[in-house]
Protein backbone atom coordinates (compact mmCIF):
# COMPACT_ATOMS: atom_id res chain seq x y z
CA MET A 1 2.63 -20.96 -15.52
CA SER A 2 5.82 -19.74 -17.18
CA MET A 3 7.79 -16.67 -16.14
CA VAL A 4 6.78 -14.95 -19.40
CA SER A 5 3.08 -15.41 -18.71
CA ASP A 6 3.61 -14.45 -15.04
CA ALA A 7 5.24 -11.20 -16.14
CA ARG A 8 2.42 -10.62 -18.62
CA VAL A 9 -0.20 -11.17 -15.90
CA VAL A 10 1.59 -8.68 -13.63
CA ARG A 11 1.85 -6.11 -16.45
CA THR A 12 -1.79 -6.55 -17.43
CA ARG A 13 -3.03 -6.24 -13.84
CA ASP A 14 -0.83 -3.17 -13.31
CA ALA A 15 -2.22 -1.63 -16.51
CA LEU A 16 -5.80 -2.35 -15.43
CA ARG A 17 -5.23 -0.86 -11.94
CA ARG A 18 -3.57 2.20 -13.47
CA ALA A 19 -6.44 2.59 -15.97
CA MET A 20 -9.04 2.33 -13.18
CA THR A 21 -7.14 4.90 -11.13
CA GLU A 22 -6.84 7.32 -14.06
CA LEU A 23 -10.50 6.96 -15.00
CA ALA A 24 -11.56 7.44 -11.36
CA GLU A 25 -9.67 10.72 -11.39
CA GLU A 26 -11.68 11.86 -14.43
CA SER A 27 -15.19 10.49 -13.86
CA PRO A 28 -17.48 9.25 -11.09
CA LEU A 29 -16.88 5.58 -10.31
CA ASP A 30 -20.46 4.65 -11.23
CA SER A 31 -19.96 5.89 -14.79
CA ILE A 32 -16.75 3.96 -15.48
CA THR A 33 -17.32 0.88 -17.64
CA VAL A 34 -15.26 -2.26 -18.07
CA ARG A 35 -14.91 -1.35 -21.76
CA ALA A 36 -13.42 2.03 -20.82
CA ILE A 37 -11.02 0.41 -18.35
CA ALA A 38 -9.88 -2.20 -20.88
CA SER A 39 -9.48 0.43 -23.58
CA ARG A 40 -7.45 2.74 -21.31
CA ALA A 41 -5.27 -0.21 -20.23
CA GLY A 42 -4.68 -1.21 -23.84
CA VAL A 43 -6.14 -4.69 -23.40
CA GLY A 44 -9.09 -6.48 -24.90
CA TYR A 45 -12.50 -6.53 -23.24
CA ALA A 46 -12.30 -10.32 -22.73
CA THR A 47 -8.80 -9.95 -21.25
CA PHE A 48 -10.25 -7.85 -18.45
CA PHE A 49 -12.43 -10.79 -17.37
CA ARG A 50 -9.45 -13.18 -17.35
CA HIS A 51 -8.06 -11.05 -14.52
CA TYR A 52 -11.12 -9.70 -12.68
CA ALA A 53 -14.70 -10.91 -12.29
CA ASP A 54 -16.03 -7.36 -12.59
CA LYS A 55 -15.23 -3.70 -12.01
CA ASP A 56 -15.76 -4.07 -8.25
CA ALA A 57 -13.09 -6.79 -8.07
CA LEU A 58 -10.65 -4.46 -9.84
CA LEU A 59 -11.60 -1.62 -7.51
CA ALA A 60 -10.94 -3.89 -4.51
CA ASP A 61 -7.52 -4.66 -5.98
CA VAL A 62 -6.80 -0.92 -6.44
CA ILE A 63 -7.77 -0.30 -2.81
CA ASP A 64 -5.65 -3.21 -1.62
CA ALA A 65 -2.64 -1.89 -3.55
CA LEU A 66 -3.09 1.57 -1.99
CA VAL A 67 -3.39 0.11 1.51
CA ARG A 68 -0.33 -2.11 1.03
CA GLU A 69 1.68 0.81 -0.38
CA PHE A 70 0.65 2.95 2.58
CA LEU A 71 1.51 0.28 5.15
CA ALA A 72 4.90 -0.39 3.53
CA GLN A 73 5.81 3.30 3.56
CA ALA A 74 4.29 4.00 6.97
CA ALA A 75 6.10 1.12 8.69
CA PRO A 76 8.84 3.33 10.21
CA TRP A 77 6.24 5.66 11.76
CA LEU A 78 4.14 2.79 13.01
CA GLN A 79 7.17 1.04 14.53
CA GLN A 80 8.14 4.22 16.39
CA ARG A 81 4.59 4.44 17.74
CA ASP A 82 4.55 8.11 16.75
CA ARG A 83 0.82 8.71 16.41
CA LEU A 84 1.03 12.32 15.26
CA GLY A 85 3.90 11.51 12.88
CA SER A 86 1.85 8.61 11.48
CA ALA A 87 -1.17 10.89 11.01
CA LYS A 88 0.99 13.50 9.24
CA PHE A 89 2.47 10.83 7.00
CA MET A 90 -1.04 9.57 6.22
CA CYS A 91 -2.28 13.03 5.24
CA ASP A 92 0.78 13.60 3.04
CA PHE A 93 0.27 10.15 1.47
CA VAL A 94 -3.34 11.04 0.64
CA LEU A 95 -2.35 14.46 -0.75
CA ALA A 96 0.26 12.83 -3.01
CA ARG A 97 -2.54 10.62 -4.44
CA LEU A 98 -5.29 13.18 -4.10
CA PRO A 99 -7.34 12.43 -7.24
CA ILE A 100 -7.77 8.72 -6.50
CA TYR A 101 -8.56 9.31 -2.83
CA LYS A 102 -11.09 11.98 -3.73
CA ALA A 103 -12.72 9.55 -6.15
CA LEU A 104 -12.65 6.66 -3.71
CA ILE A 105 -13.79 8.20 -0.45
CA ALA A 106 -15.19 11.64 -1.18
CA GLY A 107 -16.81 11.02 -4.55
CA GLY A 108 -20.45 10.48 -5.38
CA SER A 109 -20.38 6.80 -4.47
CA GLY A 110 -18.25 7.51 -1.42
CA GLU A 111 -20.37 5.64 1.13
CA THR A 112 -20.29 2.40 -0.86
CA VAL A 113 -16.61 2.69 -1.67
CA ARG A 114 -15.72 3.74 1.89
CA GLY A 115 -17.48 0.60 3.10
CA GLU A 116 -15.39 -1.49 0.71
CA MET A 117 -12.25 0.41 1.75
CA LEU A 118 -13.07 -0.32 5.39
CA ARG A 119 -13.52 -4.02 4.68
CA GLN A 120 -10.44 -4.22 2.47
CA THR A 121 -8.23 -2.15 4.78
CA MET A 122 -9.23 -4.19 7.82
CA ALA A 123 -8.51 -7.43 5.95
CA THR A 124 -5.14 -6.19 4.72
CA MET A 125 -4.15 -4.82 8.13
CA ALA A 126 -5.24 -8.06 9.81
CA GLN A 127 -2.97 -9.99 7.43
CA THR A 128 0.00 -7.73 8.11
CA ARG A 129 -0.33 -7.62 11.91
CA GLU A 130 2.85 -8.46 13.77
CA ARG A 131 0.87 -10.45 16.32
CA ARG A 132 -2.39 -12.33 16.29
CA PRO A 133 -5.50 -10.49 17.52
CA GLN A 134 -6.11 -11.04 21.19
CA GLY A 135 -9.87 -11.02 21.29
CA VAL A 136 -12.71 -8.67 20.56
CA ARG A 137 -10.79 -5.63 21.83
CA ASP A 138 -8.22 -5.86 19.02
CA ASP A 139 -10.98 -6.15 16.42
CA LEU A 140 -12.87 -3.22 17.94
CA VAL A 141 -9.74 -1.05 18.03
CA LEU A 142 -8.89 -1.85 14.40
CA PHE A 143 -12.48 -1.22 13.26
CA GLN A 144 -12.70 2.13 15.08
CA MET A 145 -9.30 3.26 13.89
CA VAL A 146 -9.89 2.42 10.23
CA SER A 147 -13.50 3.63 10.04
CA GLY A 148 -12.75 6.79 12.02
CA ILE A 149 -9.80 7.68 9.81
CA LEU A 150 -11.69 6.97 6.58
CA ASN A 151 -14.61 9.13 7.67
CA LEU A 152 -12.33 11.98 8.73
CA LEU A 153 -10.40 11.75 5.45
CA ALA A 154 -13.67 11.87 3.51
CA TRP A 155 -14.66 15.01 5.41
CA TRP A 156 -11.20 16.54 4.90
CA LEU A 157 -11.20 15.85 1.16
CA ARG A 158 -14.39 17.91 0.89
CA ASN A 159 -12.81 20.70 2.99
CA LEU A 160 -9.22 20.81 1.71
CA ASP A 161 -9.38 24.54 1.13
CA THR A 162 -10.04 25.23 4.82
CA VAL A 163 -8.06 22.56 6.70
CA SER A 164 -4.33 21.99 6.18
CA ALA A 165 -2.71 18.56 6.19
CA GLU A 166 -0.94 19.38 9.44
CA THR A 167 -4.20 20.39 11.14
CA MET A 168 -5.95 17.29 9.78
CA ALA A 169 -3.17 15.11 11.14
CA GLU A 170 -3.68 16.58 14.58
CA ILE A 171 -7.44 16.05 14.29
CA ILE A 172 -6.90 12.39 13.32
CA ASP A 173 -4.52 11.95 16.24
CA ARG A 174 -6.84 13.59 18.78
CA LEU A 175 -10.14 12.10 17.57
CA VAL A 176 -8.99 8.62 16.56
CA LEU A 177 -5.43 7.53 17.28
CA THR A 178 -5.05 8.69 20.88
CA PRO A 179 -8.50 7.46 22.07
CA VAL A 180 -8.02 4.14 20.27
CA SER A 181 -4.61 3.74 21.85
CA THR A 182 -6.10 4.43 25.27
CA VAL A 183 -8.78 1.77 24.82
CA ARG A 184 -6.19 -0.67 23.56
CA HIS A 185 -3.85 -0.17 26.51
CA GLU A 186 -6.45 0.59 29.20
CA PRO A 187 -9.58 -1.29 28.13
CA PRO A 188 -12.91 -0.71 29.81
CA ALA A 189 -13.96 -3.39 32.26
CA GLY A 190 -15.49 -6.34 30.46
CA LEU A 191 -13.61 -5.84 27.21
């Protein structure tokens, strides 16, 4: 593949992800069609299928891009092991991308999409781990952390008018990050 076609593939995929994100901000995910995505991206209907098998594959790519962007920007917090700072950063990150997060995890098809976000986030985080998992405990900790945070964010996105980002960060720290850290560092017998 030449550099010109590589650049075109990157531009087309970026346009399709951006179109999906914009449409998700305007309409429920279930009502978004491949034709609408292609039209918004300025590409042909058939071009869509040269890049993605279906709308769900594109959605998985959008989720993966969000997770990777988050992890890249959150790296300093995560390296400092500042749980509350990480939770605050996470809440600010979500607020800065509020429409897409509302569509993805608090929208009408939230349960299905949250399940995909859980799967995708766990896969992405597993790939970016600094060290290899050391048994079932590491998988359990990652699963609880990701699923707990996603569920709390879904709740928060439906209650934004009553719970500030700072309060939500503290809730995430107290209900998820601190207990998960405890289990990771002081596992129950047999784990």
